[in-house]
Structure formats: C-alpha cells, structure tokens
XYZ file of C-alpha atoms in Angstrom:
706
model
C 70.007 104.736 -155.767
C 67.571 103.399 -153.142
C 64.693 103.912 -155.577
C 66.412 101.692 -158.131
C 67.156 99.024 -155.522
C 63.540 99.015 -154.360
C 62.142 98.850 -157.899
C 64.327 95.831 -158.595
C 63.198 94.251 -155.317
C 59.496 94.740 -156.166
C 59.850 93.198 -159.620
C 61.936 90.328 -158.266
C 59.422 89.653 -155.471
C 56.427 89.727 -157.831
C 57.998 87.285 -160.290
C 59.560 84.939 -157.748
C 58.296 81.343 -157.832
C 58.931 81.198 -154.090
C 56.616 84.184 -153.526
C 53.863 82.683 -155.682
C 54.169 79.335 -153.891
C 54.093 81.139 -150.526
C 50.727 82.801 -151.237
C 49.318 79.705 -152.943
C 49.625 77.907 -149.592
C 47.284 80.469 -147.992
C 44.278 78.595 -149.374
C 42.438 81.744 -150.592
C 39.392 80.694 -152.697
C 39.758 80.948 -156.483
C 36.574 83.027 -156.673
C 38.121 85.729 -154.475
C 41.281 85.805 -156.596
C 39.249 86.079 -159.804
C 37.205 88.896 -158.268
C 40.389 90.900 -157.683
C 41.562 90.330 -161.258
C 38.172 91.366 -162.654
C 38.294 94.449 -160.414
C 41.335 95.513 -162.459
C 39.736 94.413 -165.758
C 42.256 91.614 -165.938
C 41.493 88.198 -167.452
C 40.814 85.597 -164.696
C 43.198 82.640 -164.551
C 42.240 78.975 -164.308
C 44.835 77.909 -161.731
C 45.465 79.389 -158.301
C 49.185 79.618 -159.000
C 48.649 81.651 -162.175
C 46.050 83.803 -160.416
C 48.515 84.750 -157.692
C 51.173 85.484 -160.319
C 48.751 87.801 -162.115
C 47.753 89.608 -158.888
C 51.389 90.082 -157.875
C 52.075 91.662 -161.268
C 49.111 94.025 -160.765
C 50.571 95.061 -157.401
C 54.021 95.635 -158.947
C 52.478 97.877 -161.615
C 50.662 99.922 -158.954
C 53.895 100.272 -156.981
C 55.566 101.881 -159.976
C 53.028 104.719 -159.809
C 53.732 105.636 -156.180
C 56.598 103.752 -154.631
C 56.853 105.231 -151.164
C 53.093 105.276 -150.616
C 53.184 101.487 -150.748
C 56.007 101.018 -148.241
C 57.214 102.061 -144.794
C 59.148 105.303 -144.384
C 62.112 105.644 -146.698
C 64.502 106.268 -143.800
C 63.362 103.150 -141.954
C 63.565 101.009 -145.076
C 67.045 102.277 -145.967
C 68.216 101.557 -142.414
C 66.815 98.020 -142.521
C 68.390 97.388 -145.941
C 71.791 98.539 -144.671
C 71.642 96.050 -141.788
C 69.753 93.096 -143.221
C 70.169 93.428 -146.982
C 67.754 91.775 -149.426
C 65.858 90.023 -146.627
C 64.601 93.386 -145.309
C 63.327 94.375 -148.760
C 61.523 91.058 -149.204
C 59.733 91.509 -145.892
C 58.811 95.095 -146.851
C 57.424 93.846 -150.173
C 55.348 91.192 -148.373
C 53.799 93.786 -146.067
C 53.161 96.215 -148.920
C 51.487 93.516 -151.023
C 49.350 92.331 -148.106
C 48.123 95.863 -147.341
C 47.413 96.494 -151.021
C 45.486 93.216 -151.275
C 43.420 93.952 -148.165
C 42.559 97.406 -149.477
C 41.158 96.047 -152.743
C 39.358 93.128 -151.069
C 37.687 95.672 -148.798
C 36.598 97.664 -151.844
C 35.091 94.517 -153.353
C 33.157 93.879 -150.114
C 31.474 97.254 -150.506
C 30.399 96.776 -154.131
C 26.637 96.579 -154.657
C 26.704 94.428 -157.805
C 28.646 91.517 -156.331
C 26.812 88.167 -156.012
C 26.097 86.724 -152.570
C 28.292 83.675 -153.205
C 31.244 85.752 -154.364
C 30.730 88.206 -151.494
C 31.062 85.327 -149.017
C 34.291 84.165 -150.713
C 35.716 87.706 -150.722
C 34.664 88.228 -147.110
C 36.393 84.987 -146.025
C 39.560 85.903 -147.910
C 39.595 89.380 -146.358
C 39.110 88.051 -142.832
C 41.811 85.396 -143.204
C 44.372 87.841 -144.610
C 43.480 90.437 -141.976
C 44.032 87.833 -139.250
C 47.400 86.893 -140.756
C 48.386 90.567 -140.907
C 47.337 91.070 -137.293
C 49.197 87.978 -136.042
C 52.426 88.925 -137.830
C 52.279 92.533 -136.583
C 55.294 93.033 -134.284
C 55.642 96.791 -134.677
C 54.979 97.618 -131.009
C 56.080 94.551 -129.004
C 56.150 96.550 -125.755
C 52.337 96.553 -125.653
C 52.337 92.795 -125.025
C 53.515 93.410 -121.435
C 50.688 95.129 -119.566
C 52.262 94.704 -116.101
C 55.479 96.442 -117.120
C 53.597 99.197 -118.989
C 51.623 100.002 -115.842
C 54.899 101.204 -114.247
C 57.272 104.041 -114.997
C 60.382 101.964 -114.493
C 63.720 103.449 -113.489
C 66.179 101.869 -115.926
C 69.844 102.057 -114.887
C 72.233 101.229 -117.736
C 75.716 100.323 -116.425
C 78.198 100.388 -119.314
C 81.934 99.930 -119.571
C 84.659 97.592 -120.816
C 85.468 94.197 -119.350
C 86.969 94.404 -115.846
C 85.366 97.772 -115.048
C 83.120 96.665 -112.166
C 79.927 97.616 -114.012
C 77.954 94.623 -112.718
C 79.113 94.899 -109.109
C 77.049 97.968 -108.206
C 73.912 96.449 -109.723
C 74.391 93.251 -107.694
C 74.867 95.262 -104.492
C 71.557 97.045 -105.167
C 69.908 93.677 -105.855
C 71.242 92.155 -102.630
C 69.599 94.962 -100.625
C 66.210 94.696 -102.344
C 63.188 93.032 -100.764
C 62.386 91.228 -104.025
C 64.626 90.930 -107.043
C 66.016 88.887 -109.899
C 69.366 88.407 -111.622
C 69.229 87.230 -115.252
C 72.494 86.196 -116.903
C 73.508 84.705 -120.254
C 74.972 81.476 -118.860
C 74.032 78.874 -116.277
C 77.550 79.337 -114.907
C 76.891 83.032 -114.173
C 73.436 82.396 -112.709
C 74.941 79.712 -110.466
C 77.768 82.028 -109.350
C 75.387 84.864 -108.383
C 73.116 82.345 -106.619
C 76.050 81.071 -104.550
C 77.322 84.551 -103.696
C 73.879 85.773 -102.623
C 73.356 82.804 -100.302
C 76.910 83.003 -98.918
C 76.881 86.785 -98.454
C 79.959 87.369 -100.645
C 78.507 89.977 -103.019
C 80.231 92.788 -101.118
C 81.726 93.298 -97.633
C 79.104 94.221 -95.074
C 76.186 92.688 -96.979
C 74.738 89.663 -95.141
C 73.658 86.421 -96.865
C 70.279 86.489 -98.595
C 68.057 83.526 -99.396
C 68.137 83.232 -103.184
C 66.643 80.542 -105.430
C 68.113 79.300 -108.713
C 66.226 78.718 -111.951
C 67.874 77.683 -115.229
C 66.651 75.657 -118.183
C 67.780 72.361 -116.666
C 68.051 73.075 -112.952
C 65.826 74.516 -110.215
C 67.136 74.901 -106.665
C 64.775 76.214 -104.017
C 66.631 77.433 -100.939
C 63.516 79.020 -99.460
C 60.028 78.809 -100.907
C 59.429 82.400 -99.805
C 62.832 83.795 -100.856
C 62.573 87.267 -102.330
C 65.529 86.809 -104.695
C 66.044 84.539 -107.690
C 69.023 84.018 -109.997
C 68.257 82.677 -113.464
C 69.310 82.527 -117.088
C 67.747 85.217 -119.281
C 65.475 82.749 -121.080
C 63.974 81.770 -117.710
C 63.175 85.333 -116.578
C 59.585 85.472 -115.277
C 57.917 88.614 -116.665
C 54.644 87.974 -114.825
C 56.052 88.490 -111.318
C 56.692 92.028 -109.947
C 60.146 92.881 -108.570
C 61.686 95.773 -106.696
C 64.991 95.313 -108.540
C 65.927 93.267 -111.618
C 69.433 92.933 -113.080
C 70.013 91.831 -116.686
C 73.653 91.042 -117.494
C 75.528 91.253 -120.831
C 72.840 93.474 -122.360
C 74.781 93.707 -125.663
C 73.522 90.183 -126.390
C 70.150 91.783 -127.184
C 71.439 91.877 -130.775
C 72.448 88.199 -130.911
C 70.669 86.585 -133.926
C 69.744 83.393 -132.032
C 69.332 84.400 -128.364
C 68.828 88.174 -128.488
C 65.035 87.888 -128.305
C 65.304 86.698 -124.669
C 67.056 89.937 -123.670
C 64.470 92.014 -125.549
C 61.664 90.051 -123.891
C 63.168 90.728 -120.446
C 63.919 94.420 -121.080
C 60.425 95.133 -122.401
C 58.535 92.823 -120.076
C 60.014 92.756 -116.573
C 57.682 94.623 -114.162
C 60.526 95.883 -111.957
C 60.575 99.254 -110.225
C 64.326 99.397 -110.893
C 65.772 97.642 -113.934
C 69.583 97.452 -114.046
C 71.154 96.591 -117.413
C 74.887 95.790 -117.499
C 77.052 95.561 -120.603
C 78.910 97.390 -123.326
C 78.641 101.112 -124.093
C 77.603 100.146 -127.631
C 74.052 99.563 -126.356
C 73.363 103.123 -125.102
C 71.523 104.491 -128.209
C 69.359 101.364 -128.532
C 68.399 101.284 -124.840
C 67.517 104.987 -125.080
C 65.081 104.098 -127.890
C 63.593 101.199 -125.931
C 63.198 103.248 -122.733
C 61.378 105.961 -124.678
C 59.188 103.342 -126.366
C 58.218 101.933 -122.951
C 57.732 105.325 -121.292
C 60.459 104.612 -118.719
C 63.184 106.828 -117.226
C 66.763 106.006 -118.215
C 69.921 106.676 -116.192
C 73.270 105.870 -117.845
C 76.275 105.023 -115.627
C 79.705 104.881 -117.293
C 82.618 102.853 -115.907
C 86.339 102.729 -116.684
C 88.639 99.719 -116.421
C 89.905 99.046 -112.912
C 93.334 98.207 -114.356
C 94.798 99.592 -117.605
C 95.007 97.420 -120.719
C 97.998 97.732 -123.056
C 98.973 96.128 -126.341
C 102.373 94.453 -126.009
C 105.202 95.860 -128.171
C 105.612 92.567 -130.025
C 103.917 89.221 -130.598
C 105.338 85.843 -129.578
C 106.813 85.651 -133.102
C 105.190 82.220 -133.286
C 107.365 80.878 -130.440
C 105.240 79.081 -127.826
C 108.361 78.780 -125.692
C 107.751 82.432 -124.752
C 104.457 81.616 -123.030
C 104.637 82.572 -119.333
C 102.816 81.700 -116.119
C 99.543 83.621 -115.923
C 99.085 83.740 -119.719
C 95.889 82.814 -121.523
C 96.208 81.785 -125.157
C 92.948 81.902 -127.099
C 92.130 79.635 -130.053
C 88.859 78.833 -131.794
C 89.019 75.116 -132.618
C 88.896 72.277 -130.128
C 91.690 70.426 -131.944
C 93.854 73.569 -131.935
C 93.307 74.033 -128.188
C 94.596 70.517 -127.426
C 97.508 70.899 -129.845
C 98.519 74.198 -128.226
C 98.282 72.602 -124.784
C 100.665 69.811 -125.795
C 103.112 72.189 -127.485
C 103.173 74.661 -124.567
C 103.715 71.909 -122.004
C 106.470 70.404 -124.175
C 108.267 73.727 -124.769
C 107.931 75.335 -121.342
C 107.259 72.622 -118.760
C 104.253 74.656 -117.638
C 100.911 72.952 -117.025
C 97.818 74.116 -118.881
C 94.199 74.505 -117.869
C 91.520 74.151 -120.547
C 88.266 76.022 -121.169
C 86.219 75.624 -124.336
C 82.547 75.548 -125.231
C 82.017 71.775 -125.233
C 83.327 71.292 -121.701
C 80.602 71.123 -119.036
C 80.240 74.431 -117.138
C 81.219 72.646 -113.924
C 84.486 71.443 -115.482
C 85.270 74.888 -116.903
C 84.659 76.404 -113.486
C 86.992 73.866 -111.846
C 89.718 74.531 -114.433
C 89.349 78.283 -113.815
C 89.714 77.805 -110.042
C 92.915 75.782 -110.502
C 94.343 78.434 -112.836
C 93.400 81.320 -110.528
C 94.969 79.544 -107.546
C 98.245 79.095 -109.434
C 97.970 75.299 -109.410
C 97.879 75.352 -113.212
C 100.154 77.822 -114.986
C 98.566 78.677 -118.343
C 94.979 78.830 -119.583
C 94.355 77.556 -123.124
C 90.822 78.534 -124.041
C 88.293 79.358 -126.709
C 86.219 82.547 -126.757
C 84.329 80.895 -123.862
C 86.551 83.007 -121.575
C 84.894 86.165 -122.930
C 81.872 85.582 -120.715
C 81.097 83.761 -117.490
C 84.584 82.913 -116.179
C 86.433 85.208 -113.777
C 90.090 84.589 -114.573
C 93.199 86.263 -113.173
C 95.103 86.633 -116.425
C 98.331 88.563 -116.957
C 98.468 88.368 -120.766
C 95.844 87.424 -123.342
C 97.460 85.930 -126.454
C 95.398 85.425 -129.616
C 96.479 82.336 -131.549
C 94.663 83.915 -134.509
C 92.253 86.786 -135.119
C 89.847 84.766 -137.275
C 87.467 81.879 -136.655
C 85.270 79.398 -138.512
C 81.597 80.479 -138.410
C 80.193 77.193 -139.703
C 80.447 78.251 -143.335
C 83.759 80.059 -143.766
C 86.689 81.538 -141.870
C 85.881 85.129 -140.913
C 87.745 87.826 -138.940
C 86.741 88.331 -135.313
C 84.435 91.293 -134.788
C 85.652 94.382 -132.930
C 83.324 93.492 -130.069
C 84.748 89.957 -129.811
C 88.350 91.184 -129.836
C 87.650 93.840 -127.195
C 85.750 91.459 -124.918
C 88.369 88.690 -125.048
C 91.304 91.114 -124.762
C 89.611 92.785 -121.806
C 90.081 89.621 -119.740
C 93.749 90.548 -119.273
C 94.614 92.429 -116.104
C 92.918 90.352 -113.410
C 96.246 88.822 -112.499
C 97.010 88.254 -108.820
C 96.608 85.865 -105.848
C 99.587 83.561 -105.500
C 101.505 85.077 -108.412
C 103.397 88.365 -108.505
C 100.865 91.111 -109.111
C 101.009 93.012 -112.388
C 99.868 96.655 -112.606
C 98.115 96.200 -115.943
C 96.893 93.712 -118.506
C 98.722 92.937 -121.722
C 97.291 91.646 -124.980
C 99.193 90.335 -127.994
C 99.025 87.854 -130.856
C 101.009 84.712 -131.485
C 102.177 85.933 -134.900
C 103.596 89.382 -135.649
C 101.590 89.910 -138.867
C 98.375 90.252 -136.812
C 99.653 92.778 -134.252
C 98.639 95.807 -136.332
C 95.119 94.386 -136.706
C 94.933 93.938 -132.926
C 96.136 97.494 -132.256
C 93.606 98.929 -134.713
C 90.748 96.882 -133.244
C 91.428 97.943 -129.659
C 91.869 101.597 -130.681
C 88.684 101.640 -132.788
C 85.625 103.389 -131.329
C 82.741 101.291 -130.080
C 80.197 100.458 -132.776
C 76.654 101.003 -131.616
C 74.266 98.069 -131.338
C 71.553 99.138 -133.762
C 68.684 96.740 -133.156
C 67.061 94.406 -130.655
C 66.016 90.915 -131.700
C 62.400 89.856 -131.302
C 60.608 86.564 -131.798
C 56.908 85.732 -132.082
C 55.264 84.376 -128.960
C 54.013 80.799 -128.695
C 50.470 82.131 -128.957
C 51.186 83.945 -132.229
C 52.828 80.902 -133.792
C 49.964 78.672 -132.716
C 47.395 81.130 -134.098
C 49.255 81.259 -137.405
C 49.345 77.457 -137.549
C 45.523 77.440 -137.524
C 45.482 79.696 -140.599
C 48.401 78.190 -142.527
C 47.668 75.928 -144.229
C 43.931 76.477 -144.596
C 41.693 74.624 -147.120
C 43.700 74.137 -150.273
C 43.753 72.224 -153.563
C 43.646 68.427 -153.474
C 47.312 68.063 -154.380
C 48.309 70.188 -151.373
C 46.267 68.200 -148.848
C 48.779 65.358 -149.110
C 51.490 67.745 -147.896
C 49.594 69.000 -144.857
C 52.069 67.493 -142.358
C 55.040 69.017 -144.137
C 53.357 72.416 -144.438
C 52.437 72.386 -140.747
C 56.021 71.720 -139.710
C 57.690 74.175 -137.362
C 60.233 74.917 -140.068
C 57.665 76.025 -142.651
C 55.661 77.899 -140.011
C 58.738 79.847 -138.908
C 59.594 80.577 -142.533
C 56.086 81.935 -143.119
C 56.274 84.160 -140.052
C 59.757 85.367 -140.944
C 58.596 86.273 -144.450
C 55.468 88.141 -143.310
C 56.585 89.787 -140.036
C 55.832 93.507 -139.821
C 58.197 95.246 -137.413
C 59.805 98.608 -136.732
C 63.010 97.997 -138.674
C 64.614 101.070 -137.128
C 64.792 99.378 -133.716
C 63.967 95.680 -134.102
C 65.016 92.681 -136.176
C 63.480 89.220 -136.144
C 65.368 86.155 -134.915
C 66.832 83.972 -137.635
C 65.351 80.706 -136.224
C 68.448 78.775 -137.381
C 68.519 76.317 -134.475
C 64.725 75.789 -134.478
C 64.684 75.083 -138.208
C 67.627 72.700 -137.908
C 65.723 70.483 -135.482
C 62.320 70.861 -137.172
C 62.915 68.106 -139.734
C 63.843 65.729 -136.913
C 60.641 66.622 -135.053
C 58.464 65.932 -138.100
C 60.238 62.693 -139.018
C 60.478 61.127 -135.562
C 57.253 62.628 -134.187
C 55.244 60.725 -136.840
C 52.514 63.396 -136.907
C 51.538 62.685 -133.290
C 52.697 65.959 -131.726
C 50.575 69.054 -131.146
C 51.783 72.458 -132.285
C 52.634 73.432 -128.691
C 54.727 70.275 -128.291
C 56.529 70.907 -131.590
C 57.285 74.466 -130.508
C 58.797 73.283 -127.226
C 60.862 70.571 -128.924
C 62.138 73.083 -131.503
C 63.695 75.112 -128.666
C 65.631 72.135 -127.293
C 69.176 73.390 -126.521
C 70.973 70.808 -128.655
C 74.184 71.426 -130.578
C 73.077 70.417 -134.084
C 76.702 69.699 -135.024
C 76.862 66.944 -132.405
C 75.573 63.897 -134.291
C 75.225 61.741 -131.181
C 73.285 64.393 -129.270
C 70.990 64.869 -132.280
C 70.480 61.101 -132.521
C 69.611 61.008 -128.815
C 67.045 63.801 -129.290
C 65.515 61.949 -132.253
C 65.072 58.800 -130.156
C 63.580 60.851 -127.312
C 61.081 62.541 -129.661
C 59.913 59.167 -130.966
C 59.413 57.682 -127.503
C 57.642 60.822 -126.256
C 55.328 60.889 -129.300
C 54.340 57.265 -128.610
C 53.396 58.196 -125.045
C 56.193 56.254 -123.351
C 58.081 57.112 -120.176
C 61.405 58.259 -121.607
C 64.478 56.580 -120.095
C 67.821 58.189 -120.855
C 69.660 54.913 -121.449
C 67.026 53.670 -123.924
C 67.534 56.786 -126.065
C 71.336 56.506 -125.845
C 71.455 52.860 -126.914
C 74.048 52.081 -129.631
C 75.436 55.650 -129.618
C 78.679 54.568 -127.943
C 78.604 57.233 -125.247
C 77.312 55.110 -122.363
C 79.883 52.402 -123.039
C 82.738 54.923 -122.957
C 81.528 56.478 -119.697
C 81.210 53.046 -118.077
C 84.703 52.103 -119.269
C 86.226 55.303 -117.849
C 84.359 54.795 -114.562
C 85.723 51.237 -114.334
C 89.284 52.415 -115.037
C 88.930 55.023 -112.273
C 87.594 52.361 -109.881
C 90.511 50.023 -110.695
C 92.980 52.869 -110.175
C 91.357 53.661 -106.827
C 91.694 50.008 -105.785
C 95.422 50.013 -106.650
C 95.954 53.287 -104.781
C 94.114 51.989 -101.713
C 96.123 48.741 -101.752
C 99.346 50.762 -101.813
C 98.008 53.073 -99.083
C 99.077 56.008 -101.239
C 97.886 59.624 -101.239
C 99.083 60.293 -104.786
C 96.507 61.598 -107.313
C 94.210 58.925 -108.725
C 95.320 59.538 -112.320
C 98.852 58.376 -111.439
C 97.526 54.853 -110.766
C 96.101 54.326 -114.232
C 97.913 51.577 -116.124
C 99.737 52.428 -119.341
C 97.811 49.898 -121.437
C 94.457 51.574 -120.733
C 94.537 53.445 -124.023
C 90.892 54.511 -123.951
C 91.794 57.679 -122.005
C 92.535 60.139 -124.815
C 91.086 63.210 -126.522
C 88.553 61.238 -128.598
C 87.178 59.666 -125.423
C 86.816 63.144 -123.975
C 84.747 64.149 -127.007
C 82.364 61.223 -126.457
C 82.001 62.124 -122.774
C 81.221 65.730 -123.717
C 78.510 64.506 -126.098
C 77.061 62.318 -123.338
C 77.031 65.293 -120.977
C 75.131 67.387 -123.548
C 72.479 64.674 -123.871
C 72.117 64.398 -120.092
C 71.683 68.171 -119.850
C 68.997 68.051 -122.561
C 67.111 65.351 -120.620
C 67.045 67.600 -117.546
C 65.852 70.516 -119.699
C 63.051 68.390 -121.132
C 62.214 67.108 -117.657
C 61.032 70.565 -116.606
C 58.868 70.920 -119.726
C 57.465 67.380 -119.999
C 57.742 66.163 -116.374
C 55.379 63.201 -116.787
C 57.342 61.665 -119.670
C 60.875 62.662 -118.616
C 60.362 61.583 -115.026
C 63.787 60.098 -114.219
C 65.455 63.445 -113.518
C 67.125 62.440 -110.241
C 68.751 59.401 -111.839
C 69.902 61.485 -114.830
C 71.244 64.252 -112.557
C 73.351 61.664 -110.734
C 74.620 60.256 -114.046
C 75.457 63.806 -115.148
C 77.599 64.322 -112.024
C 79.336 61.001 -112.697
C 80.034 62.049 -116.287
C 81.514 65.350 -115.097
C 83.812 63.388 -112.778
C 84.816 61.151 -115.711
C 85.628 64.202 -117.846
C 87.832 65.697 -115.115
C 89.499 62.310 -114.567
C 90.166 62.003 -118.305
C 91.738 65.494 -118.379
C 93.989 64.558 -115.447
C 95.129 61.327 -117.078
C 95.960 63.149 -120.324
C 98.093 65.562 -118.270
C 99.827 62.782 -116.288
C 100.653 60.832 -119.436
C 102.598 63.837 -120.666
C 104.904 63.399 -117.659
C 105.099 59.654 -118.250
C 106.186 60.246 -121.864
C 108.935 62.582 -120.644
C 110.198 59.850 -118.303
C 110.220 57.354 -121.194
C 112.296 59.843 -123.227
C 114.802 60.186 -120.395
C 113.745 63.722 -119.442
C 113.326 62.820 -115.776
C 113.708 66.323 -114.327
C 110.920 67.756 -116.514
C 108.699 64.794 -115.683
C 109.384 65.244 -111.973
C 108.381 68.925 -112.141
C 105.124 68.109 -113.956
C 104.233 65.379 -111.460
C 105.050 67.632 -108.515
C 102.750 70.335 -109.935
C 100.002 67.770 -110.367
C 100.329 66.620 -106.752
C 100.215 70.253 -105.545
C 97.153 70.913 -107.729
C 95.143 68.193 -105.981
C 95.892 69.481 -102.469
C-alpha cells in the first residue's frame, strides 16, 4: 500500500505547477538545464518552466525503476507519512529530486566533451544546489551545539500527571546549585520561580538565592553576578554553561508553533545536570534525544499527591449546582462571561476569571483571590492548564470541544488530562477535600470524559525544529538568484519572509523519525504586513526579528499597531507608542476608564469612606462593560509588544520606561473594570428588589478587598 501511495506522490510532485514554479525561482541557467536533458537524450526546451517540467518527468521515470533507492528508509518515510500526511511525502520527493539532480550535474562536470562555457554553467548550478541542500540539511541538529556536545550531560526526566510534585524536586536541586537556569513556558511561571528563589520559598530550609529574570519583554537584574536565572524557554541562553538547568512542561516540545524552543534548549544547553519536567508521554522521545546527544538519561516517575475521581454524574446542565471551590472551564471569551453572569445569578456566588487575553498579572491576581476564598468560583479557559496554581475542588467542563480557528474539534486526551488534573488542590480557608473531582456540565459528555481519563498516555513522537537565523539568511542570498526578466520585478515579493519560510519548509531534510519542522503559521501571518509596511527598507535580519513578534494575529488593533510600528521603524524614526496607537480607539478607552476611576476616588475621599473604589462609580458611566475590557486587553497586548521590541531594537523603541508605566496603568484599569462589572451585578439585584442577594454580593466584595 505504501508503494502505491509513494508512486502517486512522485507523479503528483513531478507534474505539480507549484513544484515547477518552486524550482523555476532557483535561477538555474538554461544552459545547465538543457545539458541535463541532453544527458538523457531528451529534447531541450526553450523556456525554463518547460525545462524544469521535463527534468522532473525524467526524475519520476527513474524513480519508477528503483523507488526506495531514491528515498529515505521505508520505515522512516512511513512513520513521517502517518504523522504529517502528504506534506511529509512532498518533502521526501523534494530531497530525492535534489539528490538525483546533483548526481547527474556532477556526472556532467566530469565529462570530457563538454564546452568550457557549458561547464561553467553546470558548475555554477551544481554549487548553488549543493549549497541549498547543505543549508536545508537538519538531519543532525544536535551538532550545532558544540558546547553541549563537549559534555556528557546527566539528563533527569521528571514525569507524572498534574499535581504530582514533579517540578518541585528539580527546583530544589536548582536552588542548591552554584549556577543554574529555570526555563518555563510562560512569563507567569518564570516570574513565580524568580520570586520564590529570591524570597527563599522554594522549600523549607532552603535560604533565598539571588536570581535574575529574563523574558521576552522584561529583564530584572537582582544581582549582576547572580548564579541563577529564571526565563521563558525562548530566552534560554545556550552559550552559557550551567551546573543545573530545569526545563518545564517538556511535552510542549511537540507544539507546532513553539516546540522548537524546547528542542533548542534540550539539545543546546551546556548544563552538567539537565532536569526536564512534564508528562510521561515524552519518555520515548527524550530517550531518543539523549542517545542522539550522547548523554545519560535518568527517568523519575511521580504519582498524584491527591487522587482524582470522575464524579458519578454531570451538572445535568444546571448551573445552580455549582459550588464554592469549583472551576468551570469554557473555551470562548463570550461563553466565559455568560457563564459568570449565569452562575452569579443562580447561586449568589462570586466568580473569578482567567482566560488567555487577560494580562498575566490580572490572571495571577484573580487566582490569588480565588485561592484565598475571597472569590468563590473560577470561570476559566484552558489557560488554567498551565501556569496558575489553583486550589480547586471540582473541575467542570462546559464542553469537551473547542474552536481551533477553522472548525470545532474535540479536545485532545492530553488537554483533557491536563485540565482535569487541576482538581484536587483544594484547601486554605475552605473545608479540605481528600480528592479532586472532575465532571461535565452536560450528561451526554460524561462517558467521553471517563474514557479520556482512563485512556493510556499517548507518546509524543517528535520534537519540533526550526532553521536558525543564519540558515535563513544564507538561503535568502541564494533564493532568488539571477532569474528571467519577468521575475526581477517580483524580487521583493520573492524575498519576503513568507516565501523564504515556504521554500525552507518545502526543502528541509530532517530525520522524520524524531523531528518535525515548525509550521511557521504565525511568522507567515505577519510576513505580508512586514513587506507592505516595511516598504523594502528592512534587512533580512530585521524581517526575521519582526516575523517573530508575539502578536495575536486575530487582534485587529494589535496588528494595526504593529503595522504602524514597522513603518516608523523602517523610516528610521524613534518609535513612540502613542503615535502607533493613534485612531485605534484603545488609548481613548484607557484614558476614559482612568478618569472614571479618578472621579470615583474623589467621591470616596470626599465621603471619607473605606468602601471599594468600584462602589463609587456612577450608574450613568456606561463605558465600563465587557467590550471596554476587550479594548483594554488589546491595548495591553500592544504595550507588551513594544517592550518585546524594545529589547531587540533598543535605539528605535527607546521609551520602554514610559511604556512599562502605561502597561501597569492599563492592568489597573482592567482590574478596575472587572470589579465594576461585578459590583453592577449587585446593583441590578437591588433594582430588582432582591436586596438580600445584593447585600451578600457587596459584603463579599468588601471582604475581597481587605
């Protein structure tokens, strides 16, 4: 069956207009292409496009004679096809064709009857294609890290479910090391470890340690000579030696967008001890990587500290059954706010919120209020699956499916297990529960939940890799090369980051049994903006940096802000945040909310009251609603991007201190807006004559602020 699939793939690849156009852009001289055709006694073509079509057909015919001689091992190819589908076969065809072409060009170079002029053309074509093949060779990425390869590292893999304490032991080891690094998936986690190291709260008996912080948009230096650093994975420094390094959430090594950062850290960190913490699904892959690097691997298994059980029944759709200490999980922002309103209306309980668009600082504050019992219920997205330590009695799934940007799809087993595993950290001011419970809102999904939690762990099969900046820049010098007159007019388009990433993705040669290449979705989404607003004034290195800007491409205002910033940077201006945010509506909203808060503070001060500020907002100030919150979240994203750019282009984005202060003010506005939305629920109850319920809500709010 695989033979038939591969034969179809070869014929499809050889006849594809996209394939022919791809090789036409290489700029190989017509004389070299004709020489190859004549080598096979084939009639030379007059156009480069037709010549490439003819040569691809010659390759396809040769493949029919000896299929597996022209490709990687059958086992490896079958494995890649199972995981990546047609894309894996296309990449295999590209590598096979390139090797076949180089072989025959080399034969032509050695012919005695070839003219000097044609020999030069053939030689140039051979050298260019050989350089392209070399640049796109990612089969042994571990060799790129000489410092790490000079060590026989002791890799400790700590695996277990959520709430098993698998990261704790690694952090204790780190806190006792002379030099070390923690690398986490979120700024929130990096910040938490940084705080705990400096405060000495990692574990009883371990004193405070000076630890610096380094994330994409924030650097905090506690001590210039501190031996410890806490960072996000993308910021891990693989050039500096460490005694101990800890990489958290190692299962993210298979994430299509961010996984390459974990692979880069695992392969490249020159640490005597490397501690990897995450799911048991990663064990086979890490065993492969440790063997590839020549390191020693030690696997440590952990069990949950508290048992996790599936509840006998769902809520049967009744939100009135939600209890204190519950966390209900939904996957749309609008659904989260609707659930919050319905739960507060049905139960009189107050809800905390945590979803992806909220600033990390606000999510952390909401988590603290929930853990302290000052808010009763957490309504959250899958953001609770990572980075927030919550004391939850029951996890309730509103649904077991989510929108992936294209369609509604079921949650993966890994997602269900990770979110469900958050149950069972219930405690502090509430009555302690001996175990965690997980259930669904609707009964028809309970069997799916039971099956998912009972299912065995599926192994992570591959690590994501991405070409280095140097490889992309080298490829940009070769693609496009000299080309026909009609293609010269498209040189800017063909040199775009998007087309360059597409070329690399199509040609990359990698060990498909262990590695997969990043999908470049976010980089390609912003590439068109870079080309349009950069006006051809940016270098390749600048384009590459801009393409990695951490912008949510679904946020139109944040994308518009980035476009304005690109244009000002390309013109050589000093980039002011407010100039880029002009006419986007976000600054005006933030200023209006700040003014409302100031007016409320003035009224509270005049009354000499200690009541929460949100209670002094006037009823007619209708700007404080969910849509306002969305605009503030967009503003916060743009401010965060400015800080990120400030560390990469410090001369142009030089107003970091001002922007950092505005970011803090925006976070305060977001929290104020959330409080007002909560207070207005109580005010509506009073208007409806439900005074007792309103009194309870207001009393809870007053207690929350103490």
